[in-house]
mmCIF file of C-alpha atoms in Angstrom:
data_model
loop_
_atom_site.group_PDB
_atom_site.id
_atom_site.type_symbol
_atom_site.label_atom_id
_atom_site.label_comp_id
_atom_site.label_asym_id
_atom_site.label_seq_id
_atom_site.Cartn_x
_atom_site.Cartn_y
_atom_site.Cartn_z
ATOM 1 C CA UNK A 10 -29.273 31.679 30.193
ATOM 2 C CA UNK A 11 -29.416 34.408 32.972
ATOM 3 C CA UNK A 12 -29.929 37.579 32.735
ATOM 4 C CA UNK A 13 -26.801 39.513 33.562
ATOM 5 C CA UNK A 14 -25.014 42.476 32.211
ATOM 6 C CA UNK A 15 -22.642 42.253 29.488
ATOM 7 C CA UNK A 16 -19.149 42.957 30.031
ATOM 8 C CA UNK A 17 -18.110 45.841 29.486
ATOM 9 C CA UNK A 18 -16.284 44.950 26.114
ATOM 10 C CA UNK A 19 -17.642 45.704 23.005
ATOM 11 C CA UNK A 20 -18.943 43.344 20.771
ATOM 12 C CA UNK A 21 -18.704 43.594 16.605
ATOM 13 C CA UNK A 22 -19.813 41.906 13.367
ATOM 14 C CA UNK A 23 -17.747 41.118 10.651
ATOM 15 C CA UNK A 24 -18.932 40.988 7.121
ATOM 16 C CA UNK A 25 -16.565 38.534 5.163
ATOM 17 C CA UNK A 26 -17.730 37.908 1.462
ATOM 18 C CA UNK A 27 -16.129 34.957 -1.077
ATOM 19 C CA UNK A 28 -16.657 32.707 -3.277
ATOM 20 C CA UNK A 29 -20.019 30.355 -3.020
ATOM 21 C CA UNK A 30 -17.604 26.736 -2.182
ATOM 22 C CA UNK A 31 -17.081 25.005 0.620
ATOM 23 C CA UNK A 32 -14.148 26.661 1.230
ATOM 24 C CA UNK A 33 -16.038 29.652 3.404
ATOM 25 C CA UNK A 34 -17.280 26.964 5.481
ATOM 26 C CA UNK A 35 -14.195 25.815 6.554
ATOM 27 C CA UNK A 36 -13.317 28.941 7.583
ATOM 28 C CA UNK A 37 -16.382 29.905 9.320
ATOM 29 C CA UNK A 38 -15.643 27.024 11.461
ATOM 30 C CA UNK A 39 -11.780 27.138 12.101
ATOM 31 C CA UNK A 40 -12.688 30.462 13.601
ATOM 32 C CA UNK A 41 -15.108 29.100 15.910
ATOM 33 C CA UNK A 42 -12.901 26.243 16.564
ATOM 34 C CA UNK A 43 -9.988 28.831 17.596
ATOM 35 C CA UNK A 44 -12.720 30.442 19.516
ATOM 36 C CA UNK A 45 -12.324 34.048 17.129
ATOM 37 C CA UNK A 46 -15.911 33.931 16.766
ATOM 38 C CA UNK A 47 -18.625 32.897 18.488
ATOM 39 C CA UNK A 48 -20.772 32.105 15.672
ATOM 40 C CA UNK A 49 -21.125 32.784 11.530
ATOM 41 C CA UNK A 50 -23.695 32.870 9.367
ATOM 42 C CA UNK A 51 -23.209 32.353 5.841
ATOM 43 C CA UNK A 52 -26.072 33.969 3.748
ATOM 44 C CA UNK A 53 -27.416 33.587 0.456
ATOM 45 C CA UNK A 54 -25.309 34.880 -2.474
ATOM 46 C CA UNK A 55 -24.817 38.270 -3.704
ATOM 47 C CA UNK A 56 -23.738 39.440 -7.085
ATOM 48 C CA UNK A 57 -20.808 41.462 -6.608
ATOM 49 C CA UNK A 58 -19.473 44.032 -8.860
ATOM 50 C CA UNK A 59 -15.744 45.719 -8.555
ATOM 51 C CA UNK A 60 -12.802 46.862 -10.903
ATOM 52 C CA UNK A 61 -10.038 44.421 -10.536
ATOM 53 C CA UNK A 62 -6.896 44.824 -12.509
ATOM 54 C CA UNK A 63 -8.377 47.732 -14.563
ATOM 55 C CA UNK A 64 -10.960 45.707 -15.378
ATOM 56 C CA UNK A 65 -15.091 45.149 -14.601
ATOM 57 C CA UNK A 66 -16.013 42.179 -12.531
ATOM 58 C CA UNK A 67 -18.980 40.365 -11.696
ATOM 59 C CA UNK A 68 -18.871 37.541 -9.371
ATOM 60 C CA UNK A 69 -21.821 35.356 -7.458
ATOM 61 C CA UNK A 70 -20.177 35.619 -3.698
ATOM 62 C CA UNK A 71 -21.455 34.683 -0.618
ATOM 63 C CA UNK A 72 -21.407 36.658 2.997
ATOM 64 C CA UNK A 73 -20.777 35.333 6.011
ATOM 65 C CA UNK A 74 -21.094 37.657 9.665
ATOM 66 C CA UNK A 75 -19.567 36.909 12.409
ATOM 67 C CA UNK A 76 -19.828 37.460 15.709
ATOM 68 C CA UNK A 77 -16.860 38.977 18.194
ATOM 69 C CA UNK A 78 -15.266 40.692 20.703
ATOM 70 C CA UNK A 79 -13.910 44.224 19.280
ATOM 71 C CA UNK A 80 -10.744 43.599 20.234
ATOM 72 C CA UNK A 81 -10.036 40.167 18.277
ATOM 73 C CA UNK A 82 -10.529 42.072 14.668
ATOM 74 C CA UNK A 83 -6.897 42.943 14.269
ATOM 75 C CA UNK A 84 -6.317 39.015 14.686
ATOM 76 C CA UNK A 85 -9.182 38.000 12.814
ATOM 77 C CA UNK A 86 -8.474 39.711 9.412
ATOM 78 C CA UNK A 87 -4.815 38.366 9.884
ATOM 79 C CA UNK A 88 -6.432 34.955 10.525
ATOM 80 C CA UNK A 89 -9.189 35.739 7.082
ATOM 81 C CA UNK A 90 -6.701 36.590 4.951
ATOM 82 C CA UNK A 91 -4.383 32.670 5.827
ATOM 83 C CA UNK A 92 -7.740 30.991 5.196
ATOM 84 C CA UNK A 93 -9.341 33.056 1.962
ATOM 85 C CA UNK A 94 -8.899 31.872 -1.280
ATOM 86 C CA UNK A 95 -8.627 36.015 -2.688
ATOM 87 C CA UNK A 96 -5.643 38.112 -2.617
ATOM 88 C CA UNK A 97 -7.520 40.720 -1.277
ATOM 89 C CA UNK A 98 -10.517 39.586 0.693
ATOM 90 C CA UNK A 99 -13.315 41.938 2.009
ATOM 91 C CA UNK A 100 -13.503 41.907 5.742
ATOM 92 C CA UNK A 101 -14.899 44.447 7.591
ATOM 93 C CA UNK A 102 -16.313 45.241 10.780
ATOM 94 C CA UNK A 103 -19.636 46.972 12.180
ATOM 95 C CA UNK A 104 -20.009 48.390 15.373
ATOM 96 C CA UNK A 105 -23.059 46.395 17.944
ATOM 97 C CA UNK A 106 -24.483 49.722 18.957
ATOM 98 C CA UNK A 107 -26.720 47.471 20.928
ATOM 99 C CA UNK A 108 -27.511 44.025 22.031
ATOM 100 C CA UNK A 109 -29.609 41.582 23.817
ATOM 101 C CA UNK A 110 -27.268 41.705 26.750
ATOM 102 C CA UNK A 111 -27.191 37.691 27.341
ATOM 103 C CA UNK A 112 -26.218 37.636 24.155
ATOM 104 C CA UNK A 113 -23.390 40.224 24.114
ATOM 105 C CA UNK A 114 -22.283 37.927 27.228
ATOM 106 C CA UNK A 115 -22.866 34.614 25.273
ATOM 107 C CA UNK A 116 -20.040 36.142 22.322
ATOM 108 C CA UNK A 117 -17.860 36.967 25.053
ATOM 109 C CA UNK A 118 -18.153 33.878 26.752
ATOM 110 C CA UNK A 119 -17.465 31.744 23.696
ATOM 111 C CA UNK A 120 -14.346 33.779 22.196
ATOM 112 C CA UNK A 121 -11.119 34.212 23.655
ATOM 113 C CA UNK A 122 -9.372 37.288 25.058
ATOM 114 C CA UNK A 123 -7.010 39.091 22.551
ATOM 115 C CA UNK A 124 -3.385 38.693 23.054
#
């Protein structure tokens, strides 16, 4: 891939976390498919630990981190929350302060332009 500079849009991760099925998957690669992300990378688990209806939880969840343009987050949480199992599922997204520009250019290449 050439060496080029980025475009000028920004580029973001998203941190989703869920349960440890098959069902994360899926969704990592319906977004790709629908060209939200560029790419996701599911990650071992974590042991997460929040209140939930007054009481304690402990749950074995996975994350996954995806890769985007800035702009497609509004979309992409709307899009999260059709496809996660949770009422309430964590999705949130990190500035790229910096990046190997082909590869800022590669994630806007391979996801579409908000609408």
């Amino acid at each position: 891939m050439d060496q080029q500079a980025p475009d000028p849009e920004p580029i973001c991760e998203l941190v989703v976390t869920g349960p440890r099925t098959s069902l994360m998957q899926q969704m990592v690669e319906t977004l790709v498919a629908e060209r939200l992300v560029a790419c996701g990378q599911r990650s071992d688990w974590v042991q997460s630990t929040y209140r939930w209806d007054g009481e304690l939880e402990h749950q074995p969840e996975e994350r996954v981190r995806f890769h985007t343009r800035a702009s497609l987050v509004p979309t992409i949480v709307d899009r999260v929350g059709e496809l996660h199992p949770y009422e309430v599922p964590c999705v949130i997204a990190l500035p790229v302060m910096a990046a190997n520009p082909a590869y800022h250019q590669w994630v806007i290449t391979e996801t579409a332009r908000a609408r």
